[in-house]
mmCIF file of C-alpha atoms in Angstrom:
data_model
loop_
_atom_site.group_PDB
_atom_site.id
_atom_site.type_symbol
_atom_site.label_atom_id
_atom_site.label_comp_id
_atom_site.label_asym_id
_atom_site.label_seq_id
_atom_site.Cartn_x
_atom_site.Cartn_y
_atom_site.Cartn_z
ATOM 1 C CA UNK A 788 118.323 96.190 141.092
ATOM 2 C CA UNK A 789 120.756 94.113 141.840
ATOM 3 C CA UNK A 790 119.117 90.718 144.394
ATOM 4 C CA UNK A 791 120.587 90.645 147.373
ATOM 5 C CA UNK A 792 121.682 87.189 148.928
ATOM 6 C CA UNK A 793 122.960 86.355 152.011
ATOM 7 C CA UNK A 794 126.421 86.975 153.337
ATOM 8 C CA UNK A 795 128.141 83.622 155.371
ATOM 9 C CA UNK A 796 126.631 84.705 159.015
ATOM 10 C CA UNK A 797 123.860 87.387 157.552
ATOM 11 C CA UNK A 798 120.229 86.595 160.072
ATOM 12 C CA UNK A 799 117.654 86.032 157.137
ATOM 13 C CA UNK A 800 114.206 85.217 157.870
ATOM 14 C CA UNK A 801 112.127 81.695 156.600
ATOM 15 C CA UNK A 802 109.250 82.394 159.168
ATOM 16 C CA UNK A 803 105.964 82.371 158.134
ATOM 17 C CA UNK A 804 104.424 85.788 155.470
ATOM 18 C CA UNK A 805 101.134 85.551 157.176
ATOM 19 C CA UNK A 806 99.021 87.679 156.244
ATOM 20 C CA UNK A 807 101.842 88.641 153.387
ATOM 21 C CA UNK A 808 101.908 85.408 151.799
ATOM 22 C CA UNK A 809 99.539 87.045 149.020
ATOM 23 C CA UNK A 810 101.223 89.594 147.846
ATOM 24 C CA UNK A 811 104.955 88.087 147.846
ATOM 25 C CA UNK A 812 106.866 86.552 145.288
ATOM 26 C CA UNK A 813 109.132 83.574 145.245
ATOM 27 C CA UNK A 814 113.149 84.521 146.214
ATOM 28 C CA UNK A 815 116.584 83.067 146.376
ATOM 29 C CA UNK A 816 118.011 83.996 149.402
ATOM 30 C CA UNK A 817 121.340 82.255 149.496
ATOM 31 C CA UNK A 818 123.346 81.207 146.395
ATOM 32 C CA UNK A 819 126.980 80.049 146.719
ATOM 33 C CA UNK A 820 129.253 78.296 144.152
ATOM 34 C CA UNK A 821 127.923 74.831 146.176
ATOM 35 C CA UNK A 822 124.287 76.432 148.239
ATOM 36 C CA UNK A 823 121.490 77.442 146.956
ATOM 37 C CA UNK A 824 118.324 78.673 149.647
ATOM 38 C CA UNK A 825 115.095 79.247 147.855
ATOM 39 C CA UNK A 826 111.927 80.758 149.219
ATOM 40 C CA UNK A 827 109.067 79.599 147.360
ATOM 41 C CA UNK A 828 105.558 81.477 146.828
ATOM 42 C CA UNK A 829 102.787 78.820 145.974
ATOM 43 C CA UNK A 830 99.262 79.469 145.924
ATOM 44 C CA UNK A 831 96.151 77.107 146.335
ATOM 45 C CA UNK A 832 96.065 75.411 143.227
ATOM 46 C CA UNK A 833 99.621 76.729 141.771
ATOM 47 C CA UNK A 834 101.821 73.737 140.030
ATOM 48 C CA UNK A 835 105.375 73.020 139.506
ATOM 49 C CA UNK A 836 105.705 71.378 137.220
ATOM 50 C CA UNK A 837 107.612 68.143 137.239
ATOM 51 C CA UNK A 838 111.023 69.345 137.183
ATOM 52 C CA UNK A 839 114.857 67.977 138.536
ATOM 53 C CA UNK A 840 117.606 69.053 139.810
ATOM 54 C CA UNK A 841 121.529 67.377 140.209
ATOM 55 C CA UNK A 842 122.214 68.268 143.473
ATOM 56 C CA UNK A 843 120.701 66.668 146.695
ATOM 57 C CA UNK A 844 117.545 68.581 147.357
ATOM 58 C CA UNK A 845 115.693 69.267 151.000
ATOM 59 C CA UNK A 846 111.821 70.967 150.988
ATOM 60 C CA UNK A 847 110.129 71.920 154.187
ATOM 61 C CA UNK A 848 106.915 73.654 154.273
ATOM 62 C CA UNK A 849 106.843 76.882 155.813
ATOM 63 C CA UNK A 850 103.766 77.894 156.146
ATOM 64 C CA UNK A 851 100.046 76.035 154.572
ATOM 65 C CA UNK A 852 99.964 73.070 152.521
ATOM 66 C CA UNK A 853 101.043 71.286 149.881
ATOM 67 C CA UNK A 854 101.388 68.510 147.654
ATOM 68 C CA UNK A 855 104.755 67.574 146.718
ATOM 69 C CA UNK A 856 105.032 64.285 144.381
ATOM 70 C CA UNK A 857 108.103 62.648 143.599
ATOM 71 C CA UNK A 858 109.161 58.283 142.855
ATOM 72 C CA UNK A 859 105.607 58.383 141.150
ATOM 73 C CA UNK A 860 103.729 58.819 145.587
ATOM 74 C CA UNK A 861 102.335 62.188 146.040
ATOM 75 C CA UNK A 862 103.482 63.264 149.969
ATOM 76 C CA UNK A 863 101.090 66.252 151.662
ATOM 77 C CA UNK A 864 103.274 68.423 152.866
ATOM 78 C CA UNK A 865 101.959 71.239 156.001
ATOM 79 C CA UNK A 866 103.803 73.357 157.698
ATOM 80 C CA UNK A 867 107.157 71.930 159.627
ATOM 81 C CA UNK A 868 106.826 68.973 157.570
ATOM 82 C CA UNK A 869 109.690 68.270 155.038
ATOM 83 C CA UNK A 870 111.194 65.687 153.163
ATOM 84 C CA UNK A 871 114.901 65.766 151.161
ATOM 85 C CA UNK A 872 115.618 63.719 147.987
ATOM 86 C CA UNK A 873 118.657 61.995 146.389
ATOM 87 C CA UNK A 874 120.206 63.965 143.562
ATOM 88 C CA UNK A 875 118.280 63.574 139.937
ATOM 89 C CA UNK A 876 114.783 62.597 140.805
ATOM 90 C CA UNK A 877 112.344 64.038 138.858
ATOM 91 C CA UNK A 878 109.455 65.929 140.763
ATOM 92 C CA UNK A 879 105.987 67.784 140.917
ATOM 93 C CA UNK A 880 104.704 70.233 143.534
ATOM 94 C CA UNK A 881 100.955 71.543 143.825
ATOM 95 C CA UNK A 882 99.812 74.423 146.621
ATOM 96 C CA UNK A 883 96.560 72.749 148.055
ATOM 97 C CA UNK A 884 95.950 76.228 150.661
ATOM 98 C CA UNK A 885 98.509 78.789 149.784
ATOM 99 C CA UNK A 886 101.301 78.142 151.014
ATOM 100 C CA UNK A 887 105.660 79.295 151.048
ATOM 101 C CA UNK A 888 108.163 76.565 151.204
ATOM 102 C CA UNK A 889 112.173 76.287 151.666
ATOM 103 C CA UNK A 890 114.313 74.542 149.021
ATOM 104 C CA UNK A 891 117.711 73.749 149.495
ATOM 105 C CA UNK A 892 119.337 72.571 146.446
ATOM 106 C CA UNK A 893 122.942 70.966 146.878
ATOM 107 C CA UNK A 894 124.840 72.486 143.517
ATOM 108 C CA UNK A 895 127.650 69.904 142.730
ATOM 109 C CA UNK B 1226 118.487 50.033 168.576
ATOM 110 C CA UNK B 1227 118.858 51.165 164.992
ATOM 111 C CA UNK B 1228 118.874 54.743 165.055
ATOM 112 C CA UNK B 1229 116.118 55.631 162.085
ATOM 113 C CA UNK B 1230 117.319 57.999 159.883
ATOM 114 C CA UNK B 1231 114.900 59.773 156.343
ATOM 115 C CA UNK B 1232 114.502 58.084 153.573
ATOM 116 C CA UNK B 1233 114.476 60.196 150.434
ATOM 117 C CA UNK B 1234 110.783 61.350 149.843
ATOM 118 C CA UNK B 1235 109.511 60.277 153.712
ATOM 119 C CA UNK B 1236 107.988 63.373 155.355
ATOM 120 C CA UNK B 1237 109.618 64.443 158.550
ATOM 121 C CA UNK B 1238 108.510 66.953 161.421
ATOM 122 C CA UNK B 1239 110.900 70.362 162.184
ATOM 123 C CA UNK B 1240 108.379 72.039 163.934
ATOM 124 C CA UNK B 1241 108.580 73.242 167.572
ATOM 125 C CA UNK B 1242 108.715 71.416 169.412
ATOM 126 C CA UNK B 1243 106.622 72.935 172.052
ATOM 127 C CA UNK B 1244 106.137 71.882 176.179
ATOM 128 C CA UNK B 1245 107.844 68.596 174.477
ATOM 129 C CA UNK B 1246 110.853 70.513 174.446
ATOM 130 C CA UNK B 1247 111.888 69.837 177.505
ATOM 131 C CA UNK B 1248 111.822 66.298 177.534
ATOM 132 C CA UNK B 1249 113.375 66.237 173.550
ATOM 133 C CA UNK B 1250 117.283 65.194 172.954
ATOM 134 C CA UNK B 1251 119.204 66.461 170.093
ATOM 135 C CA UNK B 1252 119.008 63.779 166.772
ATOM 136 C CA UNK B 1253 120.172 63.121 163.200
ATOM 137 C CA UNK B 1254 117.269 63.138 160.991
ATOM 138 C CA UNK B 1255 118.574 62.574 157.509
ATOM 139 C CA UNK B 1256 122.268 61.167 156.651
ATOM 140 C CA UNK B 1257 123.718 60.499 153.939
ATOM 141 C CA UNK B 1258 126.974 60.707 151.789
ATOM 142 C CA UNK B 1259 126.665 64.521 151.082
ATOM 143 C CA UNK B 1260 123.561 65.891 153.572
ATOM 144 C CA UNK B 1261 123.360 65.249 157.123
ATOM 145 C CA UNK B 1262 120.764 67.141 159.404
ATOM 146 C CA UNK B 1263 120.464 67.224 162.362
ATOM 147 C CA UNK B 1264 117.908 69.012 165.247
ATOM 148 C CA UNK B 1265 119.116 69.910 167.988
ATOM 149 C CA UNK B 1266 117.810 70.524 171.305
ATOM 150 C CA UNK B 1267 119.669 73.827 173.215
ATOM 151 C CA UNK B 1268 118.707 74.207 176.813
ATOM 152 C CA UNK B 1269 118.546 78.157 178.299
ATOM 153 C CA UNK B 1270 122.179 78.603 179.046
ATOM 154 C CA UNK B 1271 123.613 75.708 177.378
ATOM 155 C CA UNK B 1272 126.773 76.668 175.339
ATOM 156 C CA UNK B 1273 127.740 73.626 172.403
ATOM 157 C CA UNK B 1274 131.906 75.076 172.700
ATOM 158 C CA UNK B 1275 133.599 76.279 169.466
ATOM 159 C CA UNK B 1276 133.511 73.594 166.314
ATOM 160 C CA UNK B 1277 134.169 73.375 163.034
ATOM 161 C CA UNK B 1278 133.054 71.009 160.022
ATOM 162 C CA UNK B 1279 134.503 71.420 156.371
ATOM 163 C CA UNK B 1280 131.722 71.516 154.819
ATOM 164 C CA UNK B 1281 128.456 74.414 154.675
ATOM 165 C CA UNK B 1282 126.109 74.187 156.912
ATOM 166 C CA UNK B 1283 122.991 75.935 157.593
ATOM 167 C CA UNK B 1284 120.963 76.705 161.048
ATOM 168 C CA UNK B 1285 117.924 77.448 161.620
ATOM 169 C CA UNK B 1286 116.367 78.777 164.816
ATOM 170 C CA UNK B 1287 112.705 76.220 164.789
ATOM 171 C CA UNK B 1288 111.755 78.145 168.798
ATOM 172 C CA UNK B 1289 113.210 79.682 171.173
ATOM 173 C CA UNK B 1290 115.953 81.965 171.056
ATOM 174 C CA UNK B 1291 119.360 81.801 170.700
ATOM 175 C CA UNK B 1292 122.971 83.165 170.287
ATOM 176 C CA UNK B 1293 125.755 82.066 167.441
ATOM 177 C CA UNK B 1294 129.095 83.370 167.080
ATOM 178 C CA UNK B 1295 131.291 83.398 164.179
ATOM 179 C CA UNK B 1296 133.834 85.526 162.275
ATOM 180 C CA UNK B 1297 134.008 87.375 165.668
ATOM 181 C CA UNK B 1298 130.148 88.780 166.462
ATOM 182 C CA UNK B 1299 127.386 87.427 167.921
ATOM 183 C CA UNK B 1300 123.717 87.184 166.399
ATOM 184 C CA UNK B 1301 120.869 86.400 167.691
ATOM 185 C CA UNK B 1302 118.442 83.925 166.169
ATOM 186 C CA UNK B 1303 115.117 83.869 166.742
ATOM 187 C CA UNK B 1304 112.080 81.010 165.498
ATOM 188 C CA UNK B 1305 111.925 81.567 161.857
ATOM 189 C CA UNK B 1306 115.149 83.093 161.869
ATOM 190 C CA UNK B 1307 118.330 81.382 160.125
ATOM 191 C CA UNK B 1308 122.235 82.189 157.920
ATOM 192 C CA UNK B 1309 124.739 80.284 156.296
ATOM 193 C CA UNK B 1310 128.119 79.592 157.165
ATOM 194 C CA UNK B 1311 130.865 78.914 154.347
ATOM 195 C CA UNK B 1312 132.917 75.388 155.134
ATOM 196 C CA UNK B 1313 135.350 75.382 158.092
ATOM 197 C CA UNK B 1314 134.227 78.351 159.798
ATOM 198 C CA UNK B 1315 134.706 78.363 163.587
ATOM 199 C CA UNK B 1316 131.531 78.890 165.478
ATOM 200 C CA UNK B 1317 129.975 78.382 168.380
ATOM 201 C CA UNK B 1318 126.472 78.332 170.206
ATOM 202 C CA UNK B 1319 124.357 78.875 173.214
ATOM 203 C CA UNK B 1320 120.594 78.927 174.632
ATOM 204 C CA UNK B 1321 119.007 82.169 175.607
ATOM 205 C CA UNK B 1322 115.880 80.567 175.813
ATOM 206 C CA UNK B 1323 115.044 76.496 175.407
ATOM 207 C CA UNK B 1324 115.005 76.270 171.741
ATOM 208 C CA UNK B 1325 115.580 73.726 169.385
ATOM 209 C CA UNK B 1326 117.603 73.642 165.719
ATOM 210 C CA UNK B 1327 118.191 73.127 162.622
ATOM 211 C CA UNK B 1328 121.345 71.805 161.446
ATOM 212 C CA UNK B 1329 122.033 70.850 157.832
ATOM 213 C CA UNK B 1330 125.531 70.050 156.873
ATOM 214 C CA UNK B 1331 126.747 69.674 153.761
ATOM 215 C CA UNK B 1332 129.342 66.707 154.082
ATOM 216 C CA UNK B 1333 131.913 67.030 150.700
#
């Protein structure tokens, strides 16, 4: 089955999944030559090990709570909080509660 | 007074302003060479006239409800909904209710 990515001007949801979070999977929402947007489902206790991408990224907590590690520091992100990182910076994530986040990557 | 923009890995809020929305102003949250993020406060009935920017943009409704015009079509965005536009595309906005939105611009 072809994966559907949003087209320009197509409205898509990034609201809290609520009860549906438990059975939801990480999904690429947008993919163009210069921009990628991913909704990551991050259950409590799950770790995304250290990794990095070439371009800048923004990370927005959509629901729940997570620990974000970058530059030797840990930052807690709750729903409605976000941060950005310069390109090439190593970072890691861990779900504190069941959570989901929106990651926007600037491709170069 | 110098305007504070978030630094890399600095946590900032994009949650609903709620009762504070009425007295809040549009604010640039992030500004780098390649990325700009703006929280726009858009009262009911207020229009942002047609304009365009060079790079791709994403538009996320944080609270309330707004009408987004692009490509000859009007799209309604409620809290938790978003869209993106290719660079250079003319667009306009109108608050349906008091609302705020997060605009991310990929600068080139």
